[in-house]
PDB file of C-alpha atoms in Angstrom:
ATOM      1  CA  MET Z 947     -13.331 -11.588   8.613  1.00 62.00           C
ATOM      2  CA  ALA Z 948     -13.249  -8.286  10.452  1.00 74.00           C
ATOM      3  CA  GLN Z 949     -15.955  -5.750   9.683  1.00 82.00           C
ATOM      4  CA  TYR Z 950     -14.916  -2.114  10.001  1.00 84.00           C
ATOM      5  CA  ASP Z 951     -17.236   0.831   9.452  1.00 78.00           C
ATOM      6  CA  GLY Z 952     -14.634   2.655   7.356  1.00 82.00           C
ATOM      7  CA  MET Z 953     -12.004   5.183   8.343  1.00 87.00           C
ATOM      8  CA  VAL Z 954     -13.486   8.373   9.805  1.00 90.00           C
ATOM      9  CA  LEU Z 955     -11.583  11.652   9.921  1.00 91.00           C
ATOM     10  CA  THR Z 956     -11.116  12.823  13.489  1.00 93.00           C
ATOM     11  CA  ASN Z 957     -11.574  16.454  14.512  1.00 94.00           C
ATOM     12  CA  ASP Z 958      -7.783  16.798  14.467  1.00 94.00           C
ATOM     13  CA  GLY Z 959      -7.756  15.134  11.057  1.00 91.00           C
ATOM     14  CA  ILE Z 960     -10.327  17.611   9.748  1.00 90.00           C
ATOM     15  CA  ASN Z 961      -8.189  20.512  10.977  1.00 90.00           C
ATOM     16  CA  LEU Z 962      -5.145  18.967   9.339  1.00 89.00           C
ATOM     17  CA  LEU Z 963      -7.053  18.525   6.087  1.00 86.00           C
ATOM     18  CA  ALA Z 964      -8.007  22.219   6.226  1.00 86.00           C
ATOM     19  CA  LYS Z 965      -4.310  23.110   6.438  1.00 84.00           C
ATOM     20  CA  CYS Z 966      -3.698  20.858   3.471  1.00 80.00           C
ATOM     21  CA  GLN Z 967      -6.336  22.666   1.444  1.00 78.00           C
ATOM     22  CA  LEU Z 968      -4.562  25.932   2.250  1.00 79.00           C
ATOM     23  CA  GLY Z 969      -1.362  24.596   0.714  1.00 79.00           C
ATOM     24  CA  GLN Z 970       0.439  22.796   3.530  1.00 80.00           C
ATOM     25  CA  LYS Z 971       1.675  19.246   3.028  1.00 82.00           C
ATOM     26  CA  ILE Z 972       0.517  16.310   5.124  1.00 84.00           C
ATOM     27  CA  GLU Z 973       2.949  13.570   6.097  1.00 87.00           C
ATOM     28  CA  PHE Z 974       1.449  10.205   6.983  1.00 89.00           C
ATOM     29  CA  THR Z 975       3.658   8.883   9.774  1.00 90.00           C
ATOM     30  CA  LYS Z 976       2.334   5.584  11.117  1.00 92.00           C
ATOM     31  CA  VAL Z 977      -0.581   3.230  11.587  1.00 93.00           C
ATOM     32  CA  LEU Z 978      -1.441   1.937  15.058  1.00 95.00           C
ATOM     33  CA  ILE Z 979      -3.694  -0.995  15.905  1.00 94.00           C
ATOM     34  CA  GLY Z 980      -5.225  -1.936  19.224  1.00 95.00           C
ATOM     35  CA  ASP Z 981      -7.929  -3.896  21.000  1.00 96.00           C
ATOM     36  CA  GLY Z 982      -9.813  -1.083  22.721  1.00 96.00           C
ATOM     37  CA  ARG Z 983     -13.509  -0.340  22.487  1.00 95.00           C
ATOM     38  CA  VAL Z 984     -14.838   3.165  21.898  1.00 94.00           C
ATOM     39  CA  PRO Z 985     -16.228   4.528  25.196  1.00 90.00           C
ATOM     40  CA  ASP Z 986     -19.980   4.993  25.458  1.00 91.00           C
ATOM     41  CA  GLY Z 987     -21.109   8.366  24.223  1.00 91.00           C
ATOM     42  CA  LYS Z 988     -17.990   8.911  22.112  1.00 92.00           C
ATOM     43  CA  VAL Z 989     -17.874   8.793  18.306  1.00 94.00           C
ATOM     44  CA  PHE Z 990     -14.935   8.054  16.024  1.00 94.00           C
ATOM     45  CA  GLN Z 991     -14.589  11.723  15.081  1.00 94.00           C
ATOM     46  CA  ASP Z 992     -13.869  12.651  18.714  1.00 95.00           C
ATOM     47  CA  MET Z 993     -10.935  10.250  19.073  1.00 96.00           C
ATOM     48  CA  THR Z 994      -7.484  11.726  19.664  1.00 96.00           C
ATOM     49  CA  GLU Z 995      -5.660   8.447  20.293  1.00 97.00           C
ATOM     50  CA  LEU Z 996      -6.341   4.714  20.317  1.00 97.00           C
ATOM     51  CA  VAL Z 997      -8.086   3.353  23.395  1.00 97.00           C
ATOM     52  CA  ASN Z 998      -5.492   0.620  23.884  1.00 97.00           C
ATOM     53  CA  THR Z 999      -2.601   0.529  21.426  1.00 96.00           C
ATOM     54  CA  LYS Z1000      -0.996  -2.879  20.884  1.00 95.00           C
ATOM     55  CA  LEU Z1001       1.188  -2.553  17.784  1.00 93.00           C
ATOM     56  CA  ALA Z1002       2.717   0.158  15.618  1.00 92.00           C
ATOM     57  CA  LEU Z1003       2.773  -0.629  11.906  1.00 90.00           C
ATOM     58  CA  GLY Z1004       5.310   0.794   9.502  1.00 84.00           C
ATOM     59  CA  ILE Z1005       3.859   2.488   6.441  1.00 87.00           C
ATOM     60  CA  GLN Z1006       5.004   0.907   3.188  1.00 85.00           C
ATOM     61  CA  ASN Z1007       3.215   3.068   0.646  1.00 84.00           C
ATOM     62  CA  VAL Z1008       0.559   5.698   0.059  1.00 85.00           C
ATOM     63  CA  ASP Z1009      -1.335   5.584  -3.250  1.00 84.00           C
ATOM     64  CA  PHE Z1010      -3.615   8.341  -4.488  1.00 81.00           C
ATOM     65  CA  VAL Z1011      -6.764   6.595  -5.660  1.00 78.00           C
ATOM     66  CA  GLU Z1012      -9.551   8.931  -6.742  1.00 74.00           C
ATOM     67  CA  ASP Z1013     -12.203  11.275  -5.402  1.00 72.00           C
ATOM     68  CA  GLY Z1014      -9.670  12.817  -3.039  1.00 77.00           C
ATOM     69  CA  ARG Z1015      -8.788   9.564  -1.282  1.00 82.00           C
ATOM     70  CA  VAL Z1016      -5.558   7.688  -0.686  1.00 84.00           C
ATOM     71  CA  ASP Z1017      -4.839   4.077   0.225  1.00 87.00           C
ATOM     72  CA  VAL Z1018      -2.344   3.841   3.072  1.00 89.00           C
ATOM     73  CA  THR Z1019      -0.525   0.501   2.982  1.00 89.00           C
ATOM     74  CA  ALA Z1020       1.071  -0.752   6.191  1.00 89.00           C
ATOM     75  CA  ILE Z1021       2.705  -4.009   7.263  1.00 87.00           C
ATOM     76  CA  ILE Z1022       1.358  -5.991  10.192  1.00 88.00           C
ATOM     77  CA  ASN Z1023       3.856  -8.369  11.759  1.00 86.00           C
ATOM     78  CA  ASN Z1024       3.452 -10.223  15.054  1.00 88.00           C
ATOM     79  CA  ASN Z1025       7.168 -10.883  15.487  1.00 87.00           C
ATOM     80  CA  GLY Z1026       7.881 -10.436  19.194  1.00 87.00           C
ATOM     81  CA  LEU Z1027       4.199 -10.294  20.132  1.00 90.00           C
ATOM     82  CA  GLU Z1028       3.822 -12.266  23.347  1.00 91.00           C
ATOM     83  CA  THR Z1029       0.049 -12.027  23.787  1.00 93.00           C
ATOM     84  CA  GLY Z1030      -2.496 -12.199  20.993  1.00 94.00           C
ATOM     85  CA  PHE Z1031      -5.350  -9.720  20.742  1.00 94.00           C
ATOM     86  CA  PHE Z1032      -8.426  -8.783  18.730  1.00 94.00           C
ATOM     87  CA  VAL Z1033      -7.546  -6.066  16.218  1.00 93.00           C
ATOM     88  CA  ARG Z1034     -10.548  -3.856  16.909  1.00 94.00           C
ATOM     89  CA  GLU Z1035      -9.166  -0.397  16.331  1.00 95.00           C
ATOM     90  CA  ILE Z1036      -7.020   1.108  13.595  1.00 93.00           C
ATOM     91  CA  GLY Z1037      -5.633   4.622  13.645  1.00 94.00           C
ATOM     92  CA  VAL Z1038      -3.774   6.507  10.918  1.00 93.00           C
ATOM     93  CA  PHE Z1039      -1.471   9.247  12.168  1.00 95.00           C
ATOM     94  CA  ALA Z1040      -0.214  12.252  10.246  1.00 92.00           C
ATOM     95  CA  ARG Z1041       1.372  15.637  10.768  1.00 90.00           C
ATOM     96  CA  SER Z1042       1.470  18.960   9.007  1.00 85.00           C
ATOM     97  CA  GLU Z1043       4.490  21.081   8.175  1.00 82.00           C
ATOM     98  CA  ASP Z1044       4.542  22.476  11.718  1.00 80.00           C
ATOM     99  CA  GLY Z1045       5.448  18.979  12.947  1.00 80.00           C
ATOM    100  CA  THR Z1046       2.426  18.301  15.176  1.00 85.00           C
ATOM    101  CA  GLU Z1047       1.403  14.633  14.883  1.00 93.00           C
ATOM    102  CA  VAL Z1048      -2.271  13.811  15.322  1.00 95.00           C
ATOM    103  CA  LEU Z1049      -4.654  10.893  14.948  1.00 96.00           C
ATOM    104  CA  TYR Z1050      -5.870  11.667  11.440  1.00 93.00           C
ATOM    105  CA  ALA Z1051      -8.433   8.893  10.930  1.00 92.00           C
ATOM    106  CA  TYR Z1052      -9.876   6.134  13.091  1.00 94.00           C
ATOM    107  CA  THR Z1053     -12.093   3.069  12.897  1.00 92.00           C
ATOM    108  CA  ASN Z1054     -13.181   0.292  15.235  1.00 94.00           C
ATOM    109  CA  ALA Z1055     -14.665  -3.130  14.459  1.00 92.00           C
ATOM    110  CA  GLY Z1056     -16.107  -3.703  17.922  1.00 92.00           C
ATOM    111  CA  ASP Z1057     -17.288  -7.301  18.226  1.00 92.00           C
ATOM    112  CA  TYR Z1058     -16.430  -8.043  14.603  1.00 90.00           C
ATOM    113  CA  ALA Z1059     -12.638  -7.971  14.869  1.00 91.00           C
ATOM    114  CA  ASP Z1060     -10.073 -10.537  13.748  1.00 90.00           C
ATOM    115  CA  TYR Z1061      -7.720 -12.157  16.249  1.00 92.00           C
ATOM    116  CA  LEU Z1062      -3.970 -11.677  15.866  1.00 92.00           C
ATOM    117  CA  PRO Z1063      -2.149 -14.573  17.603  1.00 92.00           C
ATOM    118  CA  ASN Z1064       1.216 -14.336  19.276  1.00 92.00           C
ATOM    119  CA  ALA Z1065       4.228 -15.321  17.224  1.00 88.00           C
ATOM    120  CA  LYS Z1066       4.701 -18.637  19.060  1.00 88.00           C
ATOM    121  CA  ILE Z1067       1.312 -19.858  17.881  1.00 87.00           C
ATOM    122  CA  ASN Z1068       1.519 -18.577  14.319  1.00 86.00           C
ATOM    123  CA  GLU Z1069       3.850 -16.077  12.671  1.00 87.00           C
ATOM    124  CA  VAL Z1070       1.905 -13.453  10.755  1.00 86.00           C
ATOM    125  CA  SER Z1071       3.133 -10.994   8.138  1.00 83.00           C
ATOM    126  CA  ASP Z1072       0.370  -9.311   6.209  1.00 83.00           C
ATOM    127  CA  VAL Z1073      -0.642  -6.127   4.458  1.00 84.00           C
ATOM    128  CA  VAL Z1074      -3.166  -3.675   5.879  1.00 84.00           C
ATOM    129  CA  ILE Z1075      -4.655  -1.131   3.449  1.00 86.00           C
ATOM    130  CA  VAL Z1076      -6.806   1.694   4.795  1.00 85.00           C
ATOM    131  CA  SER Z1077      -8.492   4.343   2.667  1.00 85.00           C
ATOM    132  CA  VAL Z1078      -8.584   7.918   3.965  1.00 85.00           C
ATOM    133  CA  LEU Z1079      -9.701  11.292   2.652  1.00 81.00           C
ATOM    134  CA  ILE Z1080      -7.127  13.805   1.438  1.00 79.00           C
ATOM    135  CA  ALA Z1081      -7.153  16.936  -0.726  1.00 61.00           C
ATOM    136  CA  ASN Z1082      -4.898  15.988  -3.634  1.00 56.00           C
ATOM    137  CA  SER Z1083      -1.923  13.809  -4.498  1.00 48.00           C
ATOM    138  CA  GLU Z1084       0.548  16.727  -4.473  1.00 56.00           C
ATOM    139  CA  SER Z1085      -0.254  17.573  -0.870  1.00 55.00           C
ATOM    140  CA  ILE Z1086       0.950  14.346   0.765  1.00 57.00           C
ATOM    141  CA  THR Z1087       4.251  12.865   1.810  1.00 56.00           C
ATOM    142  CA  VAL Z1088       4.876   9.646   3.686  1.00 52.00           C
ATOM    143  CA  ASN Z1089       7.265   8.375   6.332  1.00 50.00           C
ATOM    144  CA  ILE Z1090       8.289   5.034   4.784  1.00 46.00           C
ATOM    145  CA  ASN Z1091       9.482   2.251   7.071  1.00 44.00           C
ATOM    146  CA  ASP Z1092      11.844   0.085   5.023  1.00 42.00           C
ATOM    147  CA  SER Z1093      12.684  -2.331   7.856  1.00 39.00           C
ATOM    148  CA  VAL Z1094       9.854  -4.718   6.930  1.00 37.00           C
ATOM    149  CA  THR Z1095       8.305  -4.860   3.484  1.00 36.00           C
ATOM    150  CA  LEU Z1096       5.957  -7.190   1.656  1.00 35.00           C
ATOM    151  CA  ALA Z1097       5.207  -7.062  -2.039  1.00 39.00           C
ATOM    152  CA  THR Z1098       1.535  -6.516  -2.732  1.00 40.00           C
ATOM    153  CA  LYS Z1099      -0.059  -7.537  -6.026  1.00 42.00           C
ATOM    154  CA  ALA Z1100      -0.005  -3.880  -7.082  1.00 44.00           C
ATOM    155  CA  ASP Z1101       3.726  -3.680  -6.279  1.00 43.00           C
ATOM    156  CA  ILE Z1102       4.432  -6.749  -8.411  1.00 40.00           C
ATOM    157  CA  ASN Z1103       2.343  -5.448 -11.313  1.00 49.00           C
ATOM    158  CA  ARG Z1104       4.168  -2.116 -11.221  1.00 48.00           C
ATOM    159  CA  HIS Z1105       7.495  -3.932 -11.171  1.00 42.00           C
ATOM    160  CA  ASN Z1106       6.579  -6.283 -14.012  1.00 49.00           C
ATOM    161  CA  HIS Z1107       5.585  -3.366 -16.239  1.00 51.00           C
ATOM    162  CA  ASP Z1108       8.597  -1.208 -15.394  1.00 54.00           C
ATOM    163  CA  ARG Z1109      10.905  -0.899 -18.402  1.00 56.00           C
ATOM    164  CA  GLU Z1110      13.755   0.042 -16.068  1.00 62.00           C
ATOM    165  CA  ALA Z1111      13.447  -3.031 -13.833  1.00 52.00           C
ATOM    166  CA  HIS Z1112      16.458  -5.404 -13.831  1.00 51.00           C
ATOM    167  CA  PRO Z1113      18.497  -3.748 -16.610  1.00 61.00           C
ATOM    168  CA  GLU Z1114      21.256  -6.335 -16.195  1.00 60.00           C
ATOM    169  CA  ILE Z1115      18.828  -9.154 -17.022  1.00 51.00           C
ATOM    170  CA  ILE Z1116      17.501  -7.291 -20.029  1.00 52.00           C
ATOM    171  CA  GLU Z1117      21.084  -6.804 -21.229  1.00 57.00           C
ATOM    172  CA  LYS Z1118      21.793 -10.530 -20.983  1.00 51.00           C
ATOM    173  CA  ILE Z1119      18.619 -11.321 -22.876  1.00 46.00           C
ATOM    174  CA  SER Z1120      19.543  -8.906 -25.632  1.00 51.00           C
ATOM    175  CA  GLN Z1121      22.976 -10.529 -25.927  1.00 51.00           C
ATOM    176  CA  ASN Z1122      21.757 -14.110 -26.049  1.00 48.00           C
ATOM    177  CA  LEU Z1123      18.443 -14.008 -27.854  1.00 47.00           C
ATOM    178  CA  VAL Z1124      17.914 -13.363 -31.533  1.00 47.00           C
ATOM    179  CA  TRP Z1125      14.937 -11.049 -31.927  1.00 45.00           C
ATOM    180  CA  LYS Z1126      13.089 -10.651 -35.207  1.00 48.00           C
ATOM    181  CA  TYR Z1127      10.399  -7.985 -35.390  1.00 48.00           C
ATOM    182  CA  ILE Z1128       7.731  -8.596 -38.018  1.00 48.00           C
ATOM    183  CA  PRO Z1129       5.375  -5.672 -38.729  1.00 52.00           C
ATOM    184  CA  SER Z1130       1.768  -6.416 -37.880  1.00 51.00           C
ATOM    185  CA  GLY Z1131      -0.038  -8.158 -40.755  1.00 54.00           C
ATOM    186  CA  ASP Z1132       3.128  -9.279 -42.583  1.00 53.00           C
ATOM    187  CA  ILE Z1133       3.435 -12.921 -43.614  1.00 53.00           C
ATOM    188  CA  VAL Z1134       6.305 -14.877 -42.093  1.00 51.00           C
ATOM    189  CA  PRO Z1135       8.384 -16.532 -44.870  1.00 52.00           C
ATOM    190  CA  ALA Z1136       8.174 -20.328 -44.944  1.00 50.00           C
ATOM    191  CA  ASP Z1137      11.963 -20.641 -44.633  1.00 50.00           C
ATOM    192  CA  PHE Z1138      12.204 -18.132 -41.787  1.00 48.00           C
ATOM    193  CA  VAL Z1139      14.013 -19.667 -38.821  1.00 46.00           C
ATOM    194  CA  VAL Z1140      14.982 -17.971 -35.584  1.00 44.00           C
ATOM    195  CA  PRO Z1141      17.503 -19.874 -33.405  1.00 42.00           C
ATOM    196  CA  ILE Z1142      15.927 -19.013 -30.070  1.00 42.00           C
ATOM    197  CA  ALA Z1143      12.928 -16.710 -30.141  1.00 46.00           C
ATOM    198  CA  TYR Z1144      10.426 -15.227 -32.543  1.00 46.00           C
ATOM    199  CA  VAL Z1145       8.250 -12.349 -31.424  1.00 49.00           C
ATOM    200  CA  THR Z1146       6.334  -9.538 -33.066  1.00 53.00           C
ATOM    201  CA  ARG Z1147       6.686  -5.947 -31.925  1.00 54.00           C
ATOM    202  CA  GLU Z1148       3.173  -6.220 -30.539  1.00 59.00           C
ATOM    203  CA  ASP Z1149       4.346  -9.114 -28.321  1.00 56.00           C
ATOM    204  CA  VAL Z1150       7.104  -6.992 -26.827  1.00 53.00           C
ATOM    205  CA  ASP Z1151       4.993  -3.848 -26.391  1.00 58.00           C
ATOM    206  CA  ALA Z1152       2.272  -5.919 -24.715  1.00 60.00           C
ATOM    207  CA  LEU Z1153       4.692  -6.713 -21.900  1.00 56.00           C
ATOM    208  CA  PHE Z1154       4.514  -3.103 -20.812  1.00 57.00           C
ATOM    209  CA  VAL Z1155       0.790  -2.507 -21.087  1.00 58.00           C
ATOM    210  CA  GLU Z1156      -0.809  -1.779 -17.717  1.00 55.00           C
ATOM    211  CA  GLU Z1157      -3.518  -4.223 -16.749  1.00 52.00           C
TER     212      GLU Z1157
END
């Protein structure tokens, strides 16, 4: 498994964050990965671009976590990749309201990178989540790439607990099932029979409780 030192804000990223703290919005635009090594004498903060870009990843989602950080979720897909490579470097790009795109955060695994094969050897579709520093959740926007999407566990959990998901299915259920709500603590009569389903209100409400 690859071992990254964590995403580090670049000098351009720090300047962009300063604009954000003054009220401007930041738009996360893309994630790039490559196989380059950081030149001797250079630190992550000094990077302005990847050393050797191999793939551009579309951003699927940006989630505000806590402590002023966000998780940027991108999709890695080797479709069309002719030559495999070690995914050493990851760069998150963003731009401010003036439209200037910069390398916002960067990391490099060096000798501890994972190998991404070409598509002929093994087709790969996976999720990459990188955590970066940001001011607050109201200050960010994201350039979503809807051409390739994968459902993460968090996506599925959000969907499963969404009362508005699949209204047509809910309507069919309501038409075909007989629901009987019994207040908590009440005793079910011995002759009580429900043709299809018996649930308490607590059973139904529990379906929409976040885990």
